[in-house]
Coordinates of C-alpha atoms and ligand atoms in Angstrom, one line a residue:
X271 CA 76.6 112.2 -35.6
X272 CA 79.2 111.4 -38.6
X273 CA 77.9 110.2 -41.7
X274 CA 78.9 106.4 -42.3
X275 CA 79.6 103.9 -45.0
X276 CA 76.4 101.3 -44.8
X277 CA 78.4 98.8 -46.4
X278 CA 79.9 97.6 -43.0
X279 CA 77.7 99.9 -40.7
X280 CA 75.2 98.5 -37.9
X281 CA 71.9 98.2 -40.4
X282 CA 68.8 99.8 -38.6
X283 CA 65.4 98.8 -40.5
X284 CA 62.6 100.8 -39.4
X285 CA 58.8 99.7 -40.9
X286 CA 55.7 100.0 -39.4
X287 CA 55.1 96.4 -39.0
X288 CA 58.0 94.0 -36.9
X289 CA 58.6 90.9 -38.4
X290 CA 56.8 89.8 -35.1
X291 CA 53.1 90.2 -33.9
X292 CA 52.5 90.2 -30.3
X293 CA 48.4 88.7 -30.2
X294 CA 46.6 87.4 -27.7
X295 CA 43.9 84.4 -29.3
X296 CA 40.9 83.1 -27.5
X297 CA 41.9 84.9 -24.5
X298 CA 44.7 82.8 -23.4
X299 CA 48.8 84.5 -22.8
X300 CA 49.8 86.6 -24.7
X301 CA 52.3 85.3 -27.7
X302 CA 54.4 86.0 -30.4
X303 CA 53.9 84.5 -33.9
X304 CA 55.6 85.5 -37.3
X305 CA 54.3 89.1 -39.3
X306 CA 52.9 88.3 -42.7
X307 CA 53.3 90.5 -45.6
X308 CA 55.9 91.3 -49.0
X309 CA 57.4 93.5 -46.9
X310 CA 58.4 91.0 -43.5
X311 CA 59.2 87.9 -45.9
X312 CA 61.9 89.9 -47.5
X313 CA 63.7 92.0 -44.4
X314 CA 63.8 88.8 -42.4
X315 CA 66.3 87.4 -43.9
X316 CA 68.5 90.3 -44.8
X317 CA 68.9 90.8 -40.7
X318 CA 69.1 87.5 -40.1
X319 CA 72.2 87.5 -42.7
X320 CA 73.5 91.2 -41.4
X321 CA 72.6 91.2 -37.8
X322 CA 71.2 94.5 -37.0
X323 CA 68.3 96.4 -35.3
X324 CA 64.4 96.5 -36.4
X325 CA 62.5 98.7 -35.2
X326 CA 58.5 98.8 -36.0
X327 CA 55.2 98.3 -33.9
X328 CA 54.4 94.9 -32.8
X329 CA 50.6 94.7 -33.7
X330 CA 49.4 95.3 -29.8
X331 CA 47.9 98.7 -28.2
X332 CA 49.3 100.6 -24.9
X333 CA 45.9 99.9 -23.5
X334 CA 46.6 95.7 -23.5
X335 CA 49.2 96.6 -20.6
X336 CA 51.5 93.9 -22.0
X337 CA 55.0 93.8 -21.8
X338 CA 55.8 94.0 -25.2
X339 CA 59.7 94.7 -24.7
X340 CA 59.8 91.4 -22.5
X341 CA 58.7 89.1 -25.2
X342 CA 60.4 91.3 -28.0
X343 CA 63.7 90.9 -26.1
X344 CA 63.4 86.9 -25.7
X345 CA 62.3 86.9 -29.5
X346 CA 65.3 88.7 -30.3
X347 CA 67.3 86.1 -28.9
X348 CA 66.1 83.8 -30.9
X349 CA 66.2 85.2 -34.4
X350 CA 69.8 86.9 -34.0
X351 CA 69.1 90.4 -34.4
X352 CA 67.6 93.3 -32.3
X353 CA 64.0 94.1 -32.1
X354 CA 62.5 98.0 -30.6
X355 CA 58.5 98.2 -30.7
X356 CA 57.0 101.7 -31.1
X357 CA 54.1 101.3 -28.9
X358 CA 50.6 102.6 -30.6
X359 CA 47.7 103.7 -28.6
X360 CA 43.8 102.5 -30.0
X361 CA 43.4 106.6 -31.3
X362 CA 47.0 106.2 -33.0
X363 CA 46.2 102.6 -34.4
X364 CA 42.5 104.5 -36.3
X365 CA 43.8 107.5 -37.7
X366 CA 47.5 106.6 -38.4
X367 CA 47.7 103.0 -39.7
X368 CA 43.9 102.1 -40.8
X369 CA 43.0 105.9 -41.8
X370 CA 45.6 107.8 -43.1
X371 CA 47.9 105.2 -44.1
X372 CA 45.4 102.1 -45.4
X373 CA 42.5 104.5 -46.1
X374 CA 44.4 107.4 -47.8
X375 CA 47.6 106.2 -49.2
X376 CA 47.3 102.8 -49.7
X377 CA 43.8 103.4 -52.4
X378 CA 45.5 106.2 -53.8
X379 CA 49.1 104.4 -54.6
X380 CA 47.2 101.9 -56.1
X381 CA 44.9 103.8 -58.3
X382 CA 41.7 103.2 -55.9
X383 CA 40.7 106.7 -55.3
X384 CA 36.9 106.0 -55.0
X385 CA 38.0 104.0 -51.9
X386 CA 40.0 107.1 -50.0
X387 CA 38.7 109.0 -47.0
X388 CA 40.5 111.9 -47.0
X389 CA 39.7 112.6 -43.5
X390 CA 42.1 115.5 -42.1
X391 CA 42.4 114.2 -38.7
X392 CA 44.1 111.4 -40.1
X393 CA 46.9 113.8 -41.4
X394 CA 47.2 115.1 -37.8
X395 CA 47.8 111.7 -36.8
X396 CA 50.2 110.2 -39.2
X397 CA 52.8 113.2 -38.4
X398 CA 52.5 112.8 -34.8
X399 CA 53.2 108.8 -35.4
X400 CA 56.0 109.5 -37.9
X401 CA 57.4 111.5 -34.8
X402 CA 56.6 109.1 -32.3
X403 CA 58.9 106.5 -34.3
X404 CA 61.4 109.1 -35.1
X405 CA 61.8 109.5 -31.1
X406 CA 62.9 106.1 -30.7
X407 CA 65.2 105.7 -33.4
X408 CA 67.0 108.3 -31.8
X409 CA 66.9 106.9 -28.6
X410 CA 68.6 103.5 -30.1
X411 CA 70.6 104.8 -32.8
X412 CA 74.6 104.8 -33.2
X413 CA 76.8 107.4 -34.8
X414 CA 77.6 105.1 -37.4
X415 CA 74.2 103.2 -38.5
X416 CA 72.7 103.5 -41.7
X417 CA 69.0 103.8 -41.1
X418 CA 67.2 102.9 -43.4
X419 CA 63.0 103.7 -43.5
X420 CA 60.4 101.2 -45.0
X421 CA 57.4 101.6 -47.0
X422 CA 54.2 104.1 -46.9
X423 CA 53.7 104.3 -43.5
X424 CA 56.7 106.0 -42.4
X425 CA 57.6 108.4 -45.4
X426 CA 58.0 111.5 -42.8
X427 CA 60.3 110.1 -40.4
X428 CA 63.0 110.9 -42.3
X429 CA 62.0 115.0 -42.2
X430 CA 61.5 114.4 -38.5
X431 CA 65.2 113.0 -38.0
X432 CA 67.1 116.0 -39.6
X433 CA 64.5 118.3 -37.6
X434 CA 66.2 116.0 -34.6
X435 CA 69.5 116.7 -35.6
X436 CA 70.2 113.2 -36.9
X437 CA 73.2 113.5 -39.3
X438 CA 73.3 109.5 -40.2
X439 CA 72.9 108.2 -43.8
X440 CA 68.9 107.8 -44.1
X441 CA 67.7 105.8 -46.7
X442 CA 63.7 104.9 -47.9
X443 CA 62.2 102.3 -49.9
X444 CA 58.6 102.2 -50.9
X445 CA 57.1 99.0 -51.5
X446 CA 54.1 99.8 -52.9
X447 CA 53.8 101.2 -56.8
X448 CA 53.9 105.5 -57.2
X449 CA 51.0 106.7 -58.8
X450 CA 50.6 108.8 -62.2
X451 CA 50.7 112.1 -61.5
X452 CA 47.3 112.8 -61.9
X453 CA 46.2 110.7 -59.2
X454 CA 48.4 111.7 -56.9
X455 CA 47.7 115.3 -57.4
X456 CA 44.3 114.9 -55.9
X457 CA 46.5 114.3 -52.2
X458 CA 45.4 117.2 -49.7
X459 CA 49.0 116.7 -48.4
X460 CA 50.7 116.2 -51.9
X461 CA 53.3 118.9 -51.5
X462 CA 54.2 118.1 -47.7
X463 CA 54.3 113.8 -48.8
X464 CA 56.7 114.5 -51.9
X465 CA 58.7 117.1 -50.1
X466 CA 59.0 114.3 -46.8
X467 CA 60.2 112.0 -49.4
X468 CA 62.8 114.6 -50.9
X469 CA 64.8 114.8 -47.5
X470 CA 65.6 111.2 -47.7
X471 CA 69.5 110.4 -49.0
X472 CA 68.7 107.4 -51.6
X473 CA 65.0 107.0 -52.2
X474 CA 64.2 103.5 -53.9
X475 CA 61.1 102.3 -56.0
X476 CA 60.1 98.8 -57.0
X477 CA 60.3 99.7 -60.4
X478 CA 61.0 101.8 -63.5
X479 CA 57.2 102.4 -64.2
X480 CA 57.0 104.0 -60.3
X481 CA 60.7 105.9 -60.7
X482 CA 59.0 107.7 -63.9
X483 CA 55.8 108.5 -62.0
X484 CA 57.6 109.7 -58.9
X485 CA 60.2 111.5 -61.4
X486 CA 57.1 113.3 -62.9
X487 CA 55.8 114.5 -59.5
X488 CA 58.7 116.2 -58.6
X489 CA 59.0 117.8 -61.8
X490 CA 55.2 118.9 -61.6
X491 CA 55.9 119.7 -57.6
X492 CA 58.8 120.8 -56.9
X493 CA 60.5 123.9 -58.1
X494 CA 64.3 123.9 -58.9
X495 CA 65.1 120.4 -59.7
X496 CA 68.0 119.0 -61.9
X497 CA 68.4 115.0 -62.7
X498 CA 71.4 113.6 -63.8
X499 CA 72.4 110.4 -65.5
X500 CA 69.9 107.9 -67.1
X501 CA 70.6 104.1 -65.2
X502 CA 68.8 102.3 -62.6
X503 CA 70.1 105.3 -60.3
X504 CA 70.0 108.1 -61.2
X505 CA 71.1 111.4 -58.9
X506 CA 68.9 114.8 -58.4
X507 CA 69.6 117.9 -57.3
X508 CA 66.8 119.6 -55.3
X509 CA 67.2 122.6 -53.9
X510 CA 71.1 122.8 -53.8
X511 CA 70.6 119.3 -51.8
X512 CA 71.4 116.3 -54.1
X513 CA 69.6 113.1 -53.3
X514 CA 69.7 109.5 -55.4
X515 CA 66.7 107.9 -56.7
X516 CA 67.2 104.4 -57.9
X517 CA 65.0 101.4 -58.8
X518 CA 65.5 98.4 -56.5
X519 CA 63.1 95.4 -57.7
X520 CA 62.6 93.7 -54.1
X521 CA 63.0 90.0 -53.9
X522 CA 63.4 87.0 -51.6
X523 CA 65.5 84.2 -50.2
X524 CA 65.5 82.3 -53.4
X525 CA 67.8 79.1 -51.9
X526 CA 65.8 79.3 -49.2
X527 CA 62.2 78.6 -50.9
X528 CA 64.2 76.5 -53.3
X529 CA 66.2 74.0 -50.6
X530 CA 62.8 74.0 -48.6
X531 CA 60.6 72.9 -51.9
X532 CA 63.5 69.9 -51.8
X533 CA 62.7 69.0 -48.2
X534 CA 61.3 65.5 -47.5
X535 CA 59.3 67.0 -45.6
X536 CA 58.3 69.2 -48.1
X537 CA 57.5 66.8 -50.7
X538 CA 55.7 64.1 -48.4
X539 CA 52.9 67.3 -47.4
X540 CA 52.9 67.8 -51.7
X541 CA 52.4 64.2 -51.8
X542 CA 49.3 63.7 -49.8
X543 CA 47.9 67.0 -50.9
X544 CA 48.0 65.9 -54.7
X545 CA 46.7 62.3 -53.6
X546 CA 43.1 64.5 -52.6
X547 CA 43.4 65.8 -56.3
X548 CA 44.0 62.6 -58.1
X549 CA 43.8 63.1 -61.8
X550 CA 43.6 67.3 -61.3
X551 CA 45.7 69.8 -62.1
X552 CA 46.0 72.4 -59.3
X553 CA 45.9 76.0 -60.6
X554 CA 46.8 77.6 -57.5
X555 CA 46.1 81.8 -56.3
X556 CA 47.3 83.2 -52.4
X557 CA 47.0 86.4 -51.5
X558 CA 46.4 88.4 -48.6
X559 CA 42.8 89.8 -48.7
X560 CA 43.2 92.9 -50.4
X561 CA 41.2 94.7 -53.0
X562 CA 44.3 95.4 -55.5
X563 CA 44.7 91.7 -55.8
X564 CA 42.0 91.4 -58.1
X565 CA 40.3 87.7 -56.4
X566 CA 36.9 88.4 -57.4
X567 CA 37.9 89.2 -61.1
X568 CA 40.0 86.1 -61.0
X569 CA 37.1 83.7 -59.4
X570 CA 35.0 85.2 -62.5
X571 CA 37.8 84.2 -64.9
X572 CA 37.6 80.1 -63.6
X573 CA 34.0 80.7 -63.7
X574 CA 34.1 81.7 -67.5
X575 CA 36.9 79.3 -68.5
X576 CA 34.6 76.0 -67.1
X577 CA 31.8 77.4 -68.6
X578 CA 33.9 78.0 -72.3
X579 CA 35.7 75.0 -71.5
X580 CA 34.0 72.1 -70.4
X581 CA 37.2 69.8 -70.7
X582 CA 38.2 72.0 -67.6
X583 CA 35.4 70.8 -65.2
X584 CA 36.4 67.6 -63.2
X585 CA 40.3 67.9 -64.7
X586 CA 41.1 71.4 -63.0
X587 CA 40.7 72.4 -59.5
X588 CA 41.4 76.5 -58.2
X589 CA 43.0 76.2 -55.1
X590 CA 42.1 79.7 -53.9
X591 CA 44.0 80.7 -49.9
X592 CA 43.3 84.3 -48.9
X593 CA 45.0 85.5 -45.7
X594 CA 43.1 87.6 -43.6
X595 CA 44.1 90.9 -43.4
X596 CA 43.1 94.4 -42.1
X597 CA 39.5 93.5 -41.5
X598 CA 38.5 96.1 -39.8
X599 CA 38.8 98.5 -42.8
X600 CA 34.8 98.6 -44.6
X601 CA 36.3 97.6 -48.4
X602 CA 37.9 94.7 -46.7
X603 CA 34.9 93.4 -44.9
X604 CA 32.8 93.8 -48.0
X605 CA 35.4 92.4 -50.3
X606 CA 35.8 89.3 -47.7
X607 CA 31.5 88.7 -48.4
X608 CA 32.2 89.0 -52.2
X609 CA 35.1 86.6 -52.4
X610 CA 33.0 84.1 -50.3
X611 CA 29.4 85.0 -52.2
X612 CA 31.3 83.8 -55.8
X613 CA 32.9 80.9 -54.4
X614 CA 29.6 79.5 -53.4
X615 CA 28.2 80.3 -56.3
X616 CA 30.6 78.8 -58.5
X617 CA 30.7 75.9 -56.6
X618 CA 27.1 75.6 -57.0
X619 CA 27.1 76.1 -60.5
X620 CA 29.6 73.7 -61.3
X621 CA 30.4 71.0 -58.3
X622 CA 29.7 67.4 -59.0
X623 CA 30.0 64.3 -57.4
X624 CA 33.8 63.5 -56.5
X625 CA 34.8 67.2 -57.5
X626 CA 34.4 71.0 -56.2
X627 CA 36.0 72.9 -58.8
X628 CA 36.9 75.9 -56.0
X629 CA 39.0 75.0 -52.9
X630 CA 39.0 78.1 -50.8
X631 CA 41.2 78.5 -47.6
X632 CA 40.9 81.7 -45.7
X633 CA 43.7 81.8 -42.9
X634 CA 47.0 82.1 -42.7
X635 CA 49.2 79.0 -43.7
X636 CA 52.6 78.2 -41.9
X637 CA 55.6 77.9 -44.0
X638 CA 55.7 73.8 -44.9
X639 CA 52.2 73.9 -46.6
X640 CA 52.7 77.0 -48.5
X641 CA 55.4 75.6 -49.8
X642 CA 54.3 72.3 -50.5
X643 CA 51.2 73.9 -52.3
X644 CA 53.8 76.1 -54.0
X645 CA 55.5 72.9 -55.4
X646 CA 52.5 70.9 -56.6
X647 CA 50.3 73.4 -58.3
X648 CA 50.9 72.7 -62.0
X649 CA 49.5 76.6 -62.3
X650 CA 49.5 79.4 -60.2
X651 CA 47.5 82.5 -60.9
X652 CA 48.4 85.6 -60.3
X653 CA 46.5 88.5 -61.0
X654 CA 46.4 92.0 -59.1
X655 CA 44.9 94.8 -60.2
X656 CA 48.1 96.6 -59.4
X657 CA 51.1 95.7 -57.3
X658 CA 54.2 97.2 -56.0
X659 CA 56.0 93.8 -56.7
X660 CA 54.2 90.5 -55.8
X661 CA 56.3 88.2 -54.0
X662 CA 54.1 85.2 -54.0
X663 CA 55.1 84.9 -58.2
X664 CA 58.7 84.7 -57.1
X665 CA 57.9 82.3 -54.3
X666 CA 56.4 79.8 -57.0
X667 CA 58.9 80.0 -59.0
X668 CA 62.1 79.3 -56.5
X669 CA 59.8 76.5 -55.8
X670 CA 59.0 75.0 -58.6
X671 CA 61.5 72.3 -58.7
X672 CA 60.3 70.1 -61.4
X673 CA 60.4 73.3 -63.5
X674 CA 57.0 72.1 -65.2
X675 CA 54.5 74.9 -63.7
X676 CA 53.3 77.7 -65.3
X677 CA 53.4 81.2 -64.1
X678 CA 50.2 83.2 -65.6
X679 CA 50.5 86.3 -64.0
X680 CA 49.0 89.9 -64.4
X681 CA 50.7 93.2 -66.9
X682 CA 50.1 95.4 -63.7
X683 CA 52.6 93.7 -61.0
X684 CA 55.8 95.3 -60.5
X685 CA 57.9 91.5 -61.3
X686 CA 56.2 91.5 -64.5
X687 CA 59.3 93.5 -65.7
X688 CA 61.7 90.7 -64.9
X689 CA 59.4 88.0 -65.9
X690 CA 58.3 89.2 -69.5
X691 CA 58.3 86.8 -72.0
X692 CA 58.8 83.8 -70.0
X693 CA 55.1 84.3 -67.9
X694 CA 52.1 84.4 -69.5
X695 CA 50.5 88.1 -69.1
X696 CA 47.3 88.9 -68.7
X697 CA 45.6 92.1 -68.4
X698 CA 43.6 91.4 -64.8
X699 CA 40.3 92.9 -65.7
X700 CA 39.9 91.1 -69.2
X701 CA 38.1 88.2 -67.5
X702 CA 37.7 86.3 -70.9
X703 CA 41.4 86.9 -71.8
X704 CA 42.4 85.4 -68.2
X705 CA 40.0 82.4 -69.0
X706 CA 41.9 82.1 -72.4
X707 CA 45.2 82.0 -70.6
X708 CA 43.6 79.3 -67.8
X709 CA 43.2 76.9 -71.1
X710 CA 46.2 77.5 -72.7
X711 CA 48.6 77.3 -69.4
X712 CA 46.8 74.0 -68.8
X713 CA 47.4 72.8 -72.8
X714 CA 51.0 74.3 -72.9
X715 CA 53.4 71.4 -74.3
X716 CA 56.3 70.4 -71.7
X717 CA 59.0 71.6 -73.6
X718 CA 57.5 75.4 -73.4
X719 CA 56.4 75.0 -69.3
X720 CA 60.5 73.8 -69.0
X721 CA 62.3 76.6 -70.4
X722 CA 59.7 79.4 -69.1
X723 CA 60.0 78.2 -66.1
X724 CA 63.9 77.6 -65.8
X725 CA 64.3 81.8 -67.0
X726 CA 61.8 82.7 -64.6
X727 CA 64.2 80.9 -61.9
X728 CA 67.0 81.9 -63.0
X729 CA 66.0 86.1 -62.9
X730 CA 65.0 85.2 -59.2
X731 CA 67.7 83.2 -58.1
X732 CA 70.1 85.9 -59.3
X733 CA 67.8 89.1 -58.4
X734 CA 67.5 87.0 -54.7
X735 CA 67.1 89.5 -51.7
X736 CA 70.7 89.8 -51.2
X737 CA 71.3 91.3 -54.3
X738 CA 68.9 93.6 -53.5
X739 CA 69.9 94.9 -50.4
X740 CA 73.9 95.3 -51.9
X741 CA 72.5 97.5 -54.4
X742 CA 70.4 99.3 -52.0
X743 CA 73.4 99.8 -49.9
X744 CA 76.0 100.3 -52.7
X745 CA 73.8 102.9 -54.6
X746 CA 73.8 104.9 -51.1
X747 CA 77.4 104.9 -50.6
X748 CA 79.1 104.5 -54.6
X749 CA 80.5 108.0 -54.9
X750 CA 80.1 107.8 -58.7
X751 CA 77.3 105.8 -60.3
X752 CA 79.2 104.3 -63.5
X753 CA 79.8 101.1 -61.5
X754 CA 76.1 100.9 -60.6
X755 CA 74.5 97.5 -61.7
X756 CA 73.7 98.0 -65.5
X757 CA 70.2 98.2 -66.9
X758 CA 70.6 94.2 -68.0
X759 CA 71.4 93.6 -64.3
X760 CA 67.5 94.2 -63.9
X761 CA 65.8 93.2 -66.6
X762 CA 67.0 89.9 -68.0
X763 CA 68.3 89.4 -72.0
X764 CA 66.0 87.1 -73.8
Ligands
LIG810 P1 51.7 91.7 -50.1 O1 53.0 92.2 -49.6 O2 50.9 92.8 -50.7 O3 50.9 90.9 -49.2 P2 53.3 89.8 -51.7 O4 52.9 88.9 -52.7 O5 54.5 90.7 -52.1 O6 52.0 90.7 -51.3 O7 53.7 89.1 -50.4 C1 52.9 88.2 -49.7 C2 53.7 87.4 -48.7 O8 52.8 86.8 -47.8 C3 54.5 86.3 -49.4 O9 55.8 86.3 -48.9 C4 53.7 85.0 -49.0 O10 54.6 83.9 -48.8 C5 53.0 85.4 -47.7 N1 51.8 84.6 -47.7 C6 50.9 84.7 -48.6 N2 49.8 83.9 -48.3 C7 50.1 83.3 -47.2 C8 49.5 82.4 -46.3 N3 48.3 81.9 -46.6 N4 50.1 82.0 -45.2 C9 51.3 82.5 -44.9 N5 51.9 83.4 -45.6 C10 51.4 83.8 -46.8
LIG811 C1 52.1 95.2 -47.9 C2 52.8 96.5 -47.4 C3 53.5 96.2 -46.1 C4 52.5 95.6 -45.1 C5 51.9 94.3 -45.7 C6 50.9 93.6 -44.7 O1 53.1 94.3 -48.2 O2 53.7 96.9 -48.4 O3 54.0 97.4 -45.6 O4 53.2 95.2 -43.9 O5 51.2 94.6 -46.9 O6 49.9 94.6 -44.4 P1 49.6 95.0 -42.8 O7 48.6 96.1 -43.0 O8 49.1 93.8 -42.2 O9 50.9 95.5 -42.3

């Protein structure tokens, strides 16, 4: 198999998660509905644009005997690219996705390490997975596609290719943030994860905070090593074998969010919702349940800004919508009871007649009312403990038509580095200093919210997903990096 340009090459996306997930509720047919996720809001619509292949595991187990290719194929149809499951079997689905990689890498990546079971079988089981998806790229792959891998799942596939004989172009990205090297020297597997990693053509990172970390691991790792140039991509030599390493902040459909904000639709569902919050201003916070996305600390931080500020209570209300996810993991149960224990007790401490300071949703909301929400909340809070990116901040702003909302959003999410000045930053476990940041983001003058907010949309309209993926592809083709997007490409001149 020859290697080929990507640039006009059949694109084949490989994650662990399909933008599809086959599920079967209250024991009626089996159906299809859409993947949620950073990771599936931003591929979508680069196949959708490209046309392509994606190949990744549809949510289901062998043992549910459904036919899983069936569905996929009249999905496919529909969206106007290919789709190829990797079936996963109950043992596979433990000690692969929930063990090794959402009870191993996941904690560690994100600076958890308290929360990782460093359970061996898990290793065992996350190579033999890797494998298994490796087989079926192989079995559905042209001599002239660019394959490119996807996220933390999957970072030995690449290894298991060339071991296949696969000569194609392979490219990873990692969506999640690279840890300091002195957390992720405490990996059992750390030499066999960073050399995986190493086999991969153009490797890319959300940011320049996880291309330093990642650049310090190899240099603590790996012997004979030799960068070379100083930009957004930079080349390395390892081991005779030189591989790129380049810093790709992901993004999303920015006319997309932006022409659906504009929708009458759109603004009729914005309409009634601010009619049931007459005289409020909506401070707004979605995630999907997840530890790194710092809830509780934020619930605390409402909690201390009503109790500092009392000309908060009955103006304000937190419109909190956590998206279930990955319940089955212990920290995720138990993080589920804390977020639900402080909303009732905030609500308790503070609700009075006509108002309930704390609005909390926990399920999964379709596109029109995310949207809607998006365009009517005067605030939107955003404050993870640590983030590879955070795609709900960009969401807000392509959708904040009236350009009048305020983004306060945490130091430690990857965007922060296109935001800067124009957010307001807050360090996510200073729950007085987010409190602080609730009062002023409510006082700010129009004026201020206009022109924050009109930068902010104008570093995500130009850094949309599209110009993401061309620099993906381009830094995996250019043959000299000189005409590689300049550093002001990625972080915007104040
Ligand atoms: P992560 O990938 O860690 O979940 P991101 O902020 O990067 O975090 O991406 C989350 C994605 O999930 C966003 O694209 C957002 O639109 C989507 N999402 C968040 N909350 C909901 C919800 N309640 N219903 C549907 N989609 C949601
Ligand atoms: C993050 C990860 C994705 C993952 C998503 C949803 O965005 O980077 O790879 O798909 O979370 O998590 P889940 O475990 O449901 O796939």
């Amino acid at each position: 198999m020859e290697k080929s340009d990507p640039s006009n090459s059949r694109l084949v996306i490989v994650s662990n998660r399909l933008p599809v997930i086959i599920s079967k509720k209250h024991d009626k047919e089996w159906q299809i509905e859409s993947g949620s996720g950073g990771l599936v809001t931003a591929l979508a619509p680069v196949l959708k644009d490209r046309g392509g292949l994606w190949i990744g595991w549809p949510g289901n187990l062998v043992e549910d005997e459904v036919d899983s290719a069936a569905l996929l194929e009249s999905q496919s149809k529909e969206i106007g690219y290919d789709l190829k499951s990797v079936e996963l079997n109950r043992s596979e689905v433990e000690n692969y996705y929930k063990g090794f990689a959402n009870e191993i890498i996941w904690p560690l990546f994100h600076d958890f390490i308290a929360y990782c079971n460093f359970n061996p079988d898990y290793w065992a089981a996350y190579l033999s997975v890797n494998r298994k998806f490796a087989k079926v790229i192989v079995e559905n792959l042209q001599p002239s596609d660019f394959i490119w891998i996807h996220d933390y799942h999957l970072i030995g596939v690449g290894e298991e290719l060339r071991k296949m004989g696969v000569k194609n172009r392979i490219g990873f990205f990692l969506h999640i943030p690279f840890p300091p090297t002195d957390i992720f020297v405490r990996l059992p597997w750390r030499f066999q994860i960073l050399n995986s990693l190493l086999e991969y053509d153009l490797i890319g990172l959300q940011s320049f905070r996880e291309r330093r970390n990642f650049l310090q691991a190899i240099r603590t790792f790996v012997q004979d090593t030799r960068g070379i140039g100083k930009g957004p991509v930079i080349k390395m030599k390892v081991r005779e074998k030189e591989i790129r390493i380049g810093v790709f902040p992901i993004s999303i459909d920015f006319e997309e969010f932006a022409q659906m904000a504009a929708s009458q639709e759109v603004s009729d569902r914005a309409w009634y919702i601010h009619e049931d919050y007459r005289e409020q201003k909506i401070i707004f916070g979605v995630d999907r349940l997840d530890y790194t996305k710092g809830i509780p600390e934020r619930l605390k931080a409402y909690q201390n800004a009503l109790r500092r500020y009392p000309e908060l209570c009955k103006n304000t209300t937190l419109i909190q919508v956590v998206v279930p996810s990955r319940r089955d993991i212990p920290q995720y149960a138990s993080l589920l009871e804390e977020i639900e224990r402080l909303v009732g007790e905030i609500n308790g401490e503070f609700t009075q007649p006509g108002w309930v300071p704390i609005h909390y949703i926990y399920r999964s909301l379709d596109r029109t009312d995310l949207v809607a929400y998006y365009r009517m909340a005067e605030l939107a809070f955003i404050t993870p403990l640590k983030d590879g990116m955070n795609l709900v901040a960009k969401e807000y702003c392509a959708c904040n038509l009236e350009l009048s909302g305020v983004l306060v959003m945490s130091e430690f999410a990857g965007s922060v580095a296109q935001f800067q000045k124009a957010a307001l930053l807050v360090n996510p476990h200073d729950i007085e200093g987010m409190a602080d940041a609730i009062h002023r983001a409510i006082h700010l003058p129009l004026n201020e919210r206009n022109w924050r907010m009109k930068r902010l949309r104008a570093s995500v309209r130009k850094q949309n997903i599209f110009w993401w993926v061309d620099s993906f592809l381009e830094a995996a083709i250019s043959k000299s990096l000189n005409n590689f997007p300049r550093l002001e490409d990625y972080i915007p001149q104040r």
